[in-house]
Amino acid sequence: MANSRANDSGSGSGGSDGSSSSAETGSGIGRRRLLAATGGIAAAGALAACGSNTGRGGGGSGPAISQWYHQYGEPGTERAVQRYAAAYRKAQVRVQWRPGDYDRQTAAALLTDSGPDVFEVNGPLLEQIQGGQVVDLTAEVEPVKDDFHQAALAPKIWQDKIWGIPQVVDMQMLYYRKSLLKDAGVQPPRTLDELVDAAKKLTDRRTKGLFLGNDGGVGVLSATPLHAAGLSLIDDDGKVGFDDPAAARTFGKIRQLYADKSLLLGAPTDWSDPAAFVQGLTAMQWSGLWALPGIKKALGDDFGVLPFPKDGSGGKPAVPVGAYGSAVSAHSRRKEEAKAFAKWLWVDRSDFQQDFALSYGFHIPARLSLAKKAKELQQGVAADAVRFATEYGHAEPLLWTSADRTAYQDALSRIIKDGANPESELKSVVRKVNAELRRVRKKSGA
């Protein structure tokens, strides 16, 4: 809220990526963090008691349950979630705001019965599911399952059961400066080849054609170019989705952007912050929906947005999405009460869901019906963004592990920055991912 309120595997404002904490950009530590660094982290038992309880008890007179959130950067978010908890009457909900390394804290706490009852989870849930750390929420979600953004929901489904409830959707897209493209006689790029050509034509002594992050796109692109080529990390059959010559051709074109010196590198802030785009350091920038209000305030109507351009005859536009999810700990002593609260907040209370998405930043409600009704998302580039996310959205798959991610990103770095052969690099990653898939299936008894 890719990967979102994504950090620089989607990054947060005022966070470790060094991006602006301005409320104007709508950027938040955790929501952008999701889109760029998803996945579980191994438990560290000593961290189980980390963090402090800064929440207040709910307004109910029933049993006490705890709810954990990572630390959001958007002003007002903490007060909002405390307000939601206070409105619940069937239990006393105590909100804990968890600064620091939230993923490590929760990984450690979930091994005990003294951790949270309800908690946020970042990205795919495979490690928690296979570890018996979360409970089945299918019954809570099933009546409205089809109303959730399906790409955001998919990483929370395992063996036809739903293990987490998406809270809000974040997405990434391509921003372009209309006036700069017009002056250079360049049309908004609709294909990857056009993007490569446009970035080169738009590059001069003052302005670079494209900004994909200070690492040339290694951290943020992830599976997006694969989806643009009609491929994926893991396909629908649970097999490697990029064991195809088209993947190497596509990443060869990303390398060309770097080789042409069309990419902005070494910007004061990274891809999640729109400062480079607003200041005219780049004519096009890959960033998140959260950046839109700040760009609109600075540039008025002098910008447009696009999905990542398609590549090849079998490709289609691509948009990465991510969603923090609400889950219930299998070690909770109040499982039924915790499940009831999670359903109340993230299924029943559509008013709170819309408030959470749009009052403390700029994000898409996880429910399609709410996204359609939100006035802030009904016109102009915001409406375009919602349509892109709905039509072209993809999320990191459930079976994509941290080991896969490391091998894949290392290969991308060598391809993009060092000019390594894309075909041989990707073949090596395919072998590693196949080994991981065998390990995961063996662990689950599949």
Short mmCIF file of N, CA, C and O in Angstrom, two decimals, residues 190-193 223-232 244 246-247 249-250 253 307-319 391-392 394:
data_model
loop_
_atom_site.label_atom_id
_atom_site.label_comp_id
_atom_site.label_asym_id
_atom_site.label_seq_id
_atom_site.Cartn_x
_atom_site.Cartn_y
_atom_site.Cartn_z
N ARG A 190 4.09 3.91 -26.43
CA ARG A 190 3.12 2.83 -26.26
C ARG A 190 3.77 1.46 -26.31
O ARG A 190 3.12 0.46 -26.01
N THR A 191 5.01 1.39 -26.74
CA THR A 191 5.76 0.13 -26.77
C THR A 191 7.12 0.36 -26.13
O THR A 191 7.57 1.50 -25.99
N LEU A 192 7.77 -0.72 -25.75
CA LEU A 192 9.09 -0.60 -25.13
C LEU A 192 10.10 -0.01 -26.11
O LEU A 192 10.96 0.79 -25.73
N ASP A 193 10.01 -0.40 -27.38
CA ASP A 193 10.91 0.19 -28.39
C ASP A 193 10.71 1.70 -28.48
O ASP A 193 11.68 2.47 -28.57
N ALA A 223 9.21 -7.60 -11.96
CA ALA A 223 8.57 -8.40 -13.01
C ALA A 223 7.89 -7.56 -14.07
O ALA A 223 7.38 -8.11 -15.05
N THR A 224 7.88 -6.24 -13.92
CA THR A 224 7.10 -5.41 -14.83
C THR A 224 7.49 -5.60 -16.30
O THR A 224 6.61 -5.77 -17.16
N PRO A 225 8.78 -5.58 -16.66
CA PRO A 225 9.11 -5.82 -18.08
C PRO A 225 8.69 -7.21 -18.56
O PRO A 225 8.35 -7.37 -19.74
N LEU A 226 8.70 -8.20 -17.67
CA LEU A 226 8.25 -9.53 -18.07
C LEU A 226 6.77 -9.50 -18.45
O LEU A 226 6.36 -10.06 -19.48
N HIS A 227 5.96 -8.88 -17.62
CA HIS A 227 4.53 -8.79 -17.92
C HIS A 227 4.29 -7.99 -19.20
O HIS A 227 3.36 -8.28 -19.95
N ALA A 228 5.12 -6.98 -19.44
CA ALA A 228 4.99 -6.21 -20.68
C ALA A 228 5.27 -7.08 -21.90
O ALA A 228 4.77 -6.79 -22.99
N ALA A 229 6.04 -8.14 -21.71
CA ALA A 229 6.36 -9.07 -22.80
C ALA A 229 5.42 -10.27 -22.82
O ALA A 229 5.63 -11.22 -23.59
N GLY A 230 4.39 -10.26 -21.97
CA GLY A 230 3.44 -11.36 -21.92
C GLY A 230 3.91 -12.52 -21.08
O GLY A 230 3.37 -13.63 -21.18
N LEU A 231 4.88 -12.29 -20.20
CA LEU A 231 5.45 -13.33 -19.36
C LEU A 231 5.14 -13.02 -17.89
O LEU A 231 4.33 -12.13 -17.59
N SER A 232 5.77 -13.74 -16.96
CA SER A 232 5.53 -13.52 -15.54
C SER A 232 6.68 -14.16 -14.76
O SER A 232 7.51 -14.87 -15.32
N ASP A 244 11.91 -18.13 -21.35
CA ASP A 244 11.46 -17.82 -22.70
C ASP A 244 12.43 -16.81 -23.31
O ASP A 244 12.84 -15.86 -22.63
N ALA A 246 11.89 -14.38 -25.10
CA ALA A 246 11.34 -13.03 -25.06
C ALA A 246 11.81 -12.26 -23.83
O ALA A 246 11.96 -11.03 -23.87
N ALA A 247 12.06 -12.95 -22.73
CA ALA A 247 12.52 -12.27 -21.51
C ALA A 247 13.89 -11.65 -21.74
O ALA A 247 14.13 -10.49 -21.36
N ARG A 249 15.22 -10.77 -24.60
CA ARG A 249 15.10 -9.65 -25.54
C ARG A 249 14.59 -8.40 -24.84
O ARG A 249 15.08 -7.28 -25.08
N THR A 250 13.62 -8.58 -23.97
CA THR A 250 13.06 -7.43 -23.25
C THR A 250 14.10 -6.77 -22.35
O THR A 250 14.25 -5.54 -22.35
N LYS A 253 16.58 -4.60 -24.02
CA LYS A 253 16.12 -3.24 -24.31
C LYS A 253 16.23 -2.33 -23.08
O LYS A 253 16.53 -1.13 -23.21
N PRO A 307 0.81 3.14 -18.43
CA PRO A 307 1.37 1.90 -17.87
C PRO A 307 2.74 1.65 -18.49
O PRO A 307 3.14 2.35 -19.44
N PHE A 308 3.48 0.69 -17.97
CA PHE A 308 4.74 0.33 -18.61
C PHE A 308 4.41 -0.20 -20.00
O PHE A 308 3.53 -1.05 -20.16
N PRO A 309 5.10 0.30 -21.04
CA PRO A 309 4.71 -0.05 -22.41
C PRO A 309 4.92 -1.53 -22.74
O PRO A 309 5.85 -2.17 -22.24
N LYS A 310 4.05 -2.06 -23.57
CA LYS A 310 4.13 -3.46 -23.98
C LYS A 310 5.36 -3.71 -24.84
O LYS A 310 5.91 -2.80 -25.45
N ASP A 311 5.76 -4.96 -24.90
CA ASP A 311 6.91 -5.32 -25.72
C ASP A 311 6.59 -6.57 -26.54
O ASP A 311 6.19 -7.60 -25.97
N GLY A 312 6.74 -6.48 -27.82
CA GLY A 312 6.54 -7.64 -28.68
C GLY A 312 5.08 -7.90 -28.99
O GLY A 312 4.17 -7.33 -28.37
N SER A 313 4.84 -8.81 -29.93
CA SER A 313 3.48 -9.09 -30.38
C SER A 313 2.63 -9.76 -29.30
O SER A 313 1.41 -9.63 -29.30
N GLY A 314 3.28 -10.47 -28.38
CA GLY A 314 2.53 -11.15 -27.32
C GLY A 314 2.44 -10.37 -26.04
O GLY A 314 1.89 -10.86 -25.04
N GLY A 315 2.95 -9.16 -26.04
CA GLY A 315 2.97 -8.37 -24.81
C GLY A 315 1.74 -7.52 -24.61
O GLY A 315 0.88 -7.42 -25.47
N LYS A 316 1.67 -6.90 -23.45
CA LYS A 316 0.59 -5.97 -23.13
C LYS A 316 1.11 -5.00 -22.07
O LYS A 316 2.12 -5.28 -21.40
N PRO A 317 0.48 -3.84 -21.93
CA PRO A 317 0.92 -2.90 -20.89
C PRO A 317 0.94 -3.57 -19.52
O PRO A 317 0.19 -4.51 -19.26
N ALA A 318 1.81 -3.07 -18.64
CA ALA A 318 1.99 -3.71 -17.33
C ALA A 318 1.99 -2.66 -16.22
O ALA A 318 2.57 -1.59 -16.38
N VAL A 319 1.36 -3.01 -15.10
CA VAL A 319 1.30 -2.13 -13.94
C VAL A 319 1.47 -2.97 -12.67
O VAL A 319 0.64 -3.84 -12.39
N GLU A 391 -6.99 -3.05 -15.25
CA GLU A 391 -6.84 -3.80 -16.49
C GLU A 391 -5.49 -4.50 -16.61
O GLU A 391 -5.41 -5.60 -17.18
N TYR A 392 -4.43 -3.88 -16.10
CA TYR A 392 -3.08 -4.39 -16.36
C TYR A 392 -2.31 -4.75 -15.08
O TYR A 392 -1.13 -5.06 -15.14
N HIS A 394 -0.54 -6.39 -11.94
CA HIS A 394 0.04 -7.67 -11.55
C HIS A 394 0.75 -7.48 -10.21
O HIS A 394 1.24 -6.40 -9.90
#
